[in-house]
């Protein structure tokens, strides 16, 4: 049965942080870092249907959603990984299954590299750590990454708009699926984008090019630790097509891969299927979670 999702705030290293929580406080934890240009909002329905047996925690990163946007914060992948570490420490969470989606994949894996024993299982959903299978939508970004930083940031800053947010959320899904993706996603998140947040977003997107150098490190961690892994993938994704999903099996050959009739934001169109697959997976690895 669906359970309530609680909307809470806490202080993490001096930063006012908003997060969503569902499930019993003593249950095994599933940590849900969000992607761009979203927030913990992306997990709202997923959490309601899994909270009977697990404690689900979805924070808004600093500079996103309803969390604060402090000046004294490192808005890069290491900074966000440190934030996740501090967030779980603040809530007294020692171990957790980790949901990897969008740029939350790289952030979550940096956290895993820091302390592998904390990660009990992975749920991978449209997260990119294999450069040779990046989708066609990366072509425009690669052109910007060739630019000198100031020029590249300027180009990105010009492109960050409400229409850009809409395109990001609709991505390459079929028209009938697009009608099932609520406009709340881009309307809500664009309304929260201050000038400062737009600058931060441009910087993160530009610095994605430096994150590519970390891809082999992420892959090596997967090979070394081989955590139980469920891969849920929406192949209608211009950034991360089906080939990007199958690439994870190079380093996690025992992982379970499920290709859904969905795109990058599959929790908007295929949440029931995602919940069923996740519930079955977590029940089987429960002793390790």
PDB file of N, CA and C in Angstrom, residues 182-235:
ATOM      1  N   UNK A 182       4.353  15.141 -17.018  1.00  0.00           N
ATOM      2  CA  UNK A 182       3.645  16.351 -16.595  1.00  0.00           C
ATOM      3  C   UNK A 182       4.472  17.612 -16.817  1.00  0.00           C
ATOM      4  N   UNK A 183       3.838  18.670 -17.313  1.00  0.00           N
ATOM      5  CA  UNK A 183       4.555  19.940 -17.463  1.00  0.00           C
ATOM      6  C   UNK A 183       5.005  20.524 -16.133  1.00  0.00           C
ATOM      7  N   UNK A 184       4.474  19.985 -15.039  1.00  0.00           N
ATOM      8  CA  UNK A 184       4.935  20.422 -13.718  1.00  0.00           C
ATOM      9  C   UNK A 184       6.455  20.346 -13.624  1.00  0.00           C
ATOM     10  N   UNK A 185       7.055  19.340 -14.295  1.00  0.00           N
ATOM     11  CA  UNK A 185       8.497  19.152 -14.187  1.00  0.00           C
ATOM     12  C   UNK A 185       9.261  20.385 -14.623  1.00  0.00           C
ATOM     13  N   UNK A 186       8.966  20.902 -15.809  1.00  0.00           N
ATOM     14  CA  UNK A 186       9.724  22.080 -16.236  1.00  0.00           C
ATOM     15  C   UNK A 186       9.157  23.371 -15.669  1.00  0.00           C
ATOM     16  N   UNK A 187       7.847  23.447 -15.468  1.00  0.00           N
ATOM     17  CA  UNK A 187       7.267  24.655 -14.893  1.00  0.00           C
ATOM     18  C   UNK A 187       7.764  24.863 -13.462  1.00  0.00           C
ATOM     19  N   UNK A 188       7.713  23.808 -12.668  1.00  0.00           N
ATOM     20  CA  UNK A 188       8.150  23.902 -11.277  1.00  0.00           C
ATOM     21  C   UNK A 188       9.629  24.222 -11.180  1.00  0.00           C
ATOM     22  N   UNK A 189      10.439  23.460 -11.897  1.00  0.00           N
ATOM     23  CA  UNK A 189      11.874  23.621 -11.719  1.00  0.00           C
ATOM     24  C   UNK A 189      12.404  24.907 -12.348  1.00  0.00           C
ATOM     25  N   UNK A 190      11.791  25.342 -13.434  1.00  0.00           N
ATOM     26  CA  UNK A 190      12.230  26.617 -13.995  1.00  0.00           C
ATOM     27  C   UNK A 190      11.889  27.770 -13.060  1.00  0.00           C
ATOM     28  N   UNK A 191      10.742  27.691 -12.386  1.00  0.00           N
ATOM     29  CA  UNK A 191      10.349  28.749 -11.453  1.00  0.00           C
ATOM     30  C   UNK A 191      11.340  28.893 -10.299  1.00  0.00           C
ATOM     31  N   UNK A 192      12.104  27.842 -10.020  1.00  0.00           N
ATOM     32  CA  UNK A 192      13.074  27.872  -8.924  1.00  0.00           C
ATOM     33  C   UNK A 192      14.469  28.298  -9.375  1.00  0.00           C
ATOM     34  N   UNK A 193      14.627  28.562 -10.675  1.00  0.00           N
ATOM     35  CA  UNK A 193      15.951  28.877 -11.215  1.00  0.00           C
ATOM     36  C   UNK A 193      16.243  30.368 -11.152  1.00  0.00           C
ATOM     37  N   UNK A 194      16.921  30.763 -10.102  1.00  0.00           N
ATOM     38  CA  UNK A 194      17.389  32.141  -9.994  1.00  0.00           C
ATOM     39  C   UNK A 194      18.557  32.358 -10.953  1.00  0.00           C
ATOM     40  N   UNK A 195      18.972  33.611 -11.094  1.00  0.00           N
ATOM     41  CA  UNK A 195      20.150  33.903 -11.919  1.00  0.00           C
ATOM     42  C   UNK A 195      21.362  33.133 -11.403  1.00  0.00           C
ATOM     43  N   UNK A 196      21.522  33.100 -10.106  1.00  0.00           N
ATOM     44  CA  UNK A 196      22.667  32.394  -9.522  1.00  0.00           C
ATOM     45  C   UNK A 196      22.594  30.900  -9.841  1.00  0.00           C
ATOM     46  N   UNK A 197      21.428  30.327  -9.759  1.00  0.00           N
ATOM     47  CA  UNK A 197      21.291  28.904 -10.050  1.00  0.00           C
ATOM     48  C   UNK A 197      21.557  28.611 -11.525  1.00  0.00           C
ATOM     49  N   UNK A 198      21.207  29.518 -12.391  1.00  0.00           N
ATOM     50  CA  UNK A 198      21.507  29.326 -13.810  1.00  0.00           C
ATOM     51  C   UNK A 198      23.017  29.344 -14.044  1.00  0.00           C
ATOM     52  N   UNK A 199      23.715  30.218 -13.342  1.00  0.00           N
ATOM     53  CA  UNK A 199      25.173  30.247 -13.443  1.00  0.00           C
ATOM     54  C   UNK A 199      25.778  28.935 -12.940  1.00  0.00           C
ATOM     55  N   UNK A 200      25.253  28.444 -11.827  1.00  0.00           N
ATOM     56  CA  UNK A 200      25.744  27.191 -11.261  1.00  0.00           C
ATOM     57  C   UNK A 200      25.520  26.040 -12.239  1.00  0.00           C
ATOM     58  N   UNK A 201      24.312  25.990 -12.824  1.00  0.00           N
ATOM     59  CA  UNK A 201      24.004  24.920 -13.773  1.00  0.00           C
ATOM     60  C   UNK A 201      24.945  24.952 -14.967  1.00  0.00           C
ATOM     61  N   UNK A 202      25.223  26.134 -15.486  1.00  0.00           N
ATOM     62  CA  UNK A 202      26.141  26.245 -16.621  1.00  0.00           C
ATOM     63  C   UNK A 202      27.523  25.712 -16.250  1.00  0.00           C
ATOM     64  N   UNK A 203      27.971  26.036 -15.057  1.00  0.00           N
ATOM     65  CA  UNK A 203      29.276  25.559 -14.613  1.00  0.00           C
ATOM     66  C   UNK A 203      29.331  24.047 -14.482  1.00  0.00           C
ATOM     67  N   UNK A 204      28.273  23.451 -13.939  1.00  0.00           N
ATOM     68  CA  UNK A 204      28.233  22.002 -13.786  1.00  0.00           C
ATOM     69  C   UNK A 204      28.247  21.320 -15.151  1.00  0.00           C
ATOM     70  N   UNK A 205      27.453  21.840 -16.085  1.00  0.00           N
ATOM     71  CA  UNK A 205      27.381  21.226 -17.412  1.00  0.00           C
ATOM     72  C   UNK A 205      28.714  21.359 -18.139  1.00  0.00           C
ATOM     73  N   UNK A 206      29.344  22.519 -18.026  1.00  0.00           N
ATOM     74  CA  UNK A 206      30.645  22.693 -18.680  1.00  0.00           C
ATOM     75  C   UNK A 206      31.683  21.738 -18.082  1.00  0.00           C
ATOM     76  N   UNK A 207      31.636  21.581 -16.768  1.00  0.00           N
ATOM     77  CA  UNK A 207      32.634  20.752 -16.095  1.00  0.00           C
ATOM     78  C   UNK A 207      32.362  19.254 -16.230  1.00  0.00           C
ATOM     79  N   UNK A 208      31.250  18.909 -16.868  1.00  0.00           N
ATOM     80  CA  UNK A 208      31.022  17.495 -17.174  1.00  0.00           C
ATOM     81  C   UNK A 208      32.173  16.908 -17.988  1.00  0.00           C
ATOM     82  N   UNK A 209      32.814  17.750 -18.786  1.00  0.00           N
ATOM     83  CA  UNK A 209      33.909  17.228 -19.619  1.00  0.00           C
ATOM     84  C   UNK A 209      35.047  16.690 -18.756  1.00  0.00           C
ATOM     85  N   UNK A 210      35.299  17.326 -17.606  1.00  0.00           N
ATOM     86  CA  UNK A 210      36.340  16.834 -16.709  1.00  0.00           C
ATOM     87  C   UNK A 210      35.902  15.539 -16.027  1.00  0.00           C
ATOM     88  N   UNK A 211      34.592  15.384 -15.879  1.00  0.00           N
ATOM     89  CA  UNK A 211      34.069  14.171 -15.261  1.00  0.00           C
ATOM     90  C   UNK A 211      34.308  12.940 -16.126  1.00  0.00           C
ATOM     91  N   UNK A 212      34.474  13.132 -17.434  1.00  0.00           N
ATOM     92  CA  UNK A 212      34.725  11.993 -18.327  1.00  0.00           C
ATOM     93  C   UNK A 212      35.983  11.231 -17.905  1.00  0.00           C
ATOM     94  N   UNK A 213      36.949  11.957 -17.361  1.00  0.00           N
ATOM     95  CA  UNK A 213      38.186  11.310 -16.936  1.00  0.00           C
ATOM     96  C   UNK A 213      37.959  10.369 -15.753  1.00  0.00           C
ATOM     97  N   UNK A 214      36.844  10.555 -15.070  1.00  0.00           N
ATOM     98  CA  UNK A 214      36.515   9.690 -13.940  1.00  0.00           C
ATOM     99  C   UNK A 214      35.827   8.408 -14.391  1.00  0.00           C
ATOM    100  N   UNK A 215      35.350   8.335 -15.610  1.00  0.00           N
ATOM    101  CA  UNK A 215      34.588   7.162 -16.046  1.00  0.00           C
ATOM    102  C   UNK A 215      35.346   5.858 -15.799  1.00  0.00           C
ATOM    103  N   UNK A 216      36.646   5.754 -16.154  1.00  0.00           N
ATOM    104  CA  UNK A 216      37.365   4.506 -15.875  1.00  0.00           C
ATOM    105  C   UNK A 216      37.436   4.178 -14.381  1.00  0.00           C
ATOM    106  N   UNK A 217      37.456   5.202 -13.549  1.00  0.00           N
ATOM    107  CA  UNK A 217      37.502   4.961 -12.104  1.00  0.00           C
ATOM    108  C   UNK A 217      36.171   4.396 -11.616  1.00  0.00           C
ATOM    109  N   UNK A 218      35.076   4.926 -12.135  1.00  0.00           N
ATOM    110  CA  UNK A 218      33.765   4.379 -11.781  1.00  0.00           C
ATOM    111  C   UNK A 218      33.673   2.913 -12.209  1.00  0.00           C
ATOM    112  N   UNK A 219      34.116   2.651 -13.419  1.00  0.00           N
ATOM    113  CA  UNK A 219      34.041   1.290 -13.952  1.00  0.00           C
ATOM    114  C   UNK A 219      34.904   0.330 -13.127  1.00  0.00           C
ATOM    115  N   UNK A 220      36.089   0.797 -12.735  1.00  0.00           N
ATOM    116  CA  UNK A 220      36.975  -0.040 -11.922  1.00  0.00           C
ATOM    117  C   UNK A 220      36.344  -0.362 -10.573  1.00  0.00           C
ATOM    118  N   UNK A 221      35.654   0.617  -9.989  1.00  0.00           N
ATOM    119  CA  UNK A 221      34.981   0.375  -8.707  1.00  0.00           C
ATOM    120  C   UNK A 221      33.905  -0.695  -8.861  1.00  0.00           C
ATOM    121  N   UNK A 222      33.156  -0.637  -9.947  1.00  0.00           N
ATOM    122  CA  UNK A 222      32.127  -1.649 -10.183  1.00  0.00           C
ATOM    123  C   UNK A 222      32.745  -3.038 -10.289  1.00  0.00           C
ATOM    124  N   UNK A 223      33.846  -3.148 -11.043  1.00  0.00           N
ATOM    125  CA  UNK A 223      34.494  -4.455 -11.213  1.00  0.00           C
ATOM    126  C   UNK A 223      35.026  -4.984  -9.889  1.00  0.00           C
ATOM    127  N   UNK A 224      35.595  -4.099  -9.096  1.00  0.00           N
ATOM    128  CA  UNK A 224      36.214  -4.521  -7.841  1.00  0.00           C
ATOM    129  C   UNK A 224      35.187  -4.956  -6.809  1.00  0.00           C
ATOM    130  N   UNK A 225      34.086  -4.231  -6.726  1.00  0.00           N
ATOM    131  CA  UNK A 225      33.138  -4.468  -5.624  1.00  0.00           C
ATOM    132  C   UNK A 225      31.900  -5.262  -6.040  1.00  0.00           C
ATOM    133  N   UNK A 226      31.559  -5.261  -7.306  1.00  0.00           N
ATOM    134  CA  UNK A 226      30.441  -6.057  -7.839  1.00  0.00           C
ATOM    135  C   UNK A 226      29.208  -6.032  -6.941  1.00  0.00           C
ATOM    136  N   UNK A 227      28.671  -4.855  -6.646  1.00  0.00           N
ATOM    137  CA  UNK A 227      27.474  -4.813  -5.796  1.00  0.00           C
ATOM    138  C   UNK A 227      26.274  -5.404  -6.528  1.00  0.00           C
ATOM    139  N   UNK A 228      25.313  -5.983  -5.800  1.00  0.00           N
ATOM    140  CA  UNK A 228      24.066  -6.400  -6.453  1.00  0.00           C
ATOM    141  C   UNK A 228      23.468  -5.185  -7.172  1.00  0.00           C
ATOM    142  N   UNK A 229      23.105  -5.371  -8.434  1.00  0.00           N
ATOM    143  CA  UNK A 229      22.701  -4.223  -9.240  1.00  0.00           C
ATOM    144  C   UNK A 229      21.467  -4.525 -10.080  1.00  0.00           C
ATOM    145  N   UNK A 230      20.529  -3.602 -10.016  1.00  0.00           N
ATOM    146  CA  UNK A 230      19.349  -3.611 -10.869  1.00  0.00           C
ATOM    147  C   UNK A 230      19.474  -2.439 -11.837  1.00  0.00           C
ATOM    148  N   UNK A 231      19.354  -2.701 -13.133  1.00  0.00           N
ATOM    149  CA  UNK A 231      19.422  -1.646 -14.144  1.00  0.00           C
ATOM    150  C   UNK A 231      18.039  -1.471 -14.752  1.00  0.00           C
ATOM    151  N   UNK A 232      17.446  -0.295 -14.529  1.00  0.00           N
ATOM    152  CA  UNK A 232      16.174   0.088 -15.130  1.00  0.00           C
ATOM    153  C   UNK A 232      16.474   1.160 -16.165  1.00  0.00           C
ATOM    154  N   UNK A 233      16.036   0.972 -17.393  1.00  0.00           N
ATOM    155  CA  UNK A 233      16.484   1.914 -18.431  1.00  0.00           C
ATOM    156  C   UNK A 233      15.352   2.281 -19.378  1.00  0.00           C
ATOM    157  N   UNK A 234      15.264   3.571 -19.655  1.00  0.00           N
ATOM    158  CA  UNK A 234      14.380   4.060 -20.695  1.00  0.00           C
ATOM    159  C   UNK A 234      15.200   4.351 -21.935  1.00  0.00           C
ATOM    160  N   UNK A 235      15.182   3.498 -22.955  1.00  0.00           N
ATOM    161  CA  UNK A 235      16.067   3.683 -24.104  1.00  0.00           C
ATOM    162  C   UNK A 235      15.681   4.836 -25.030  1.00  0.00           C
TER     163      UNK A 235
END
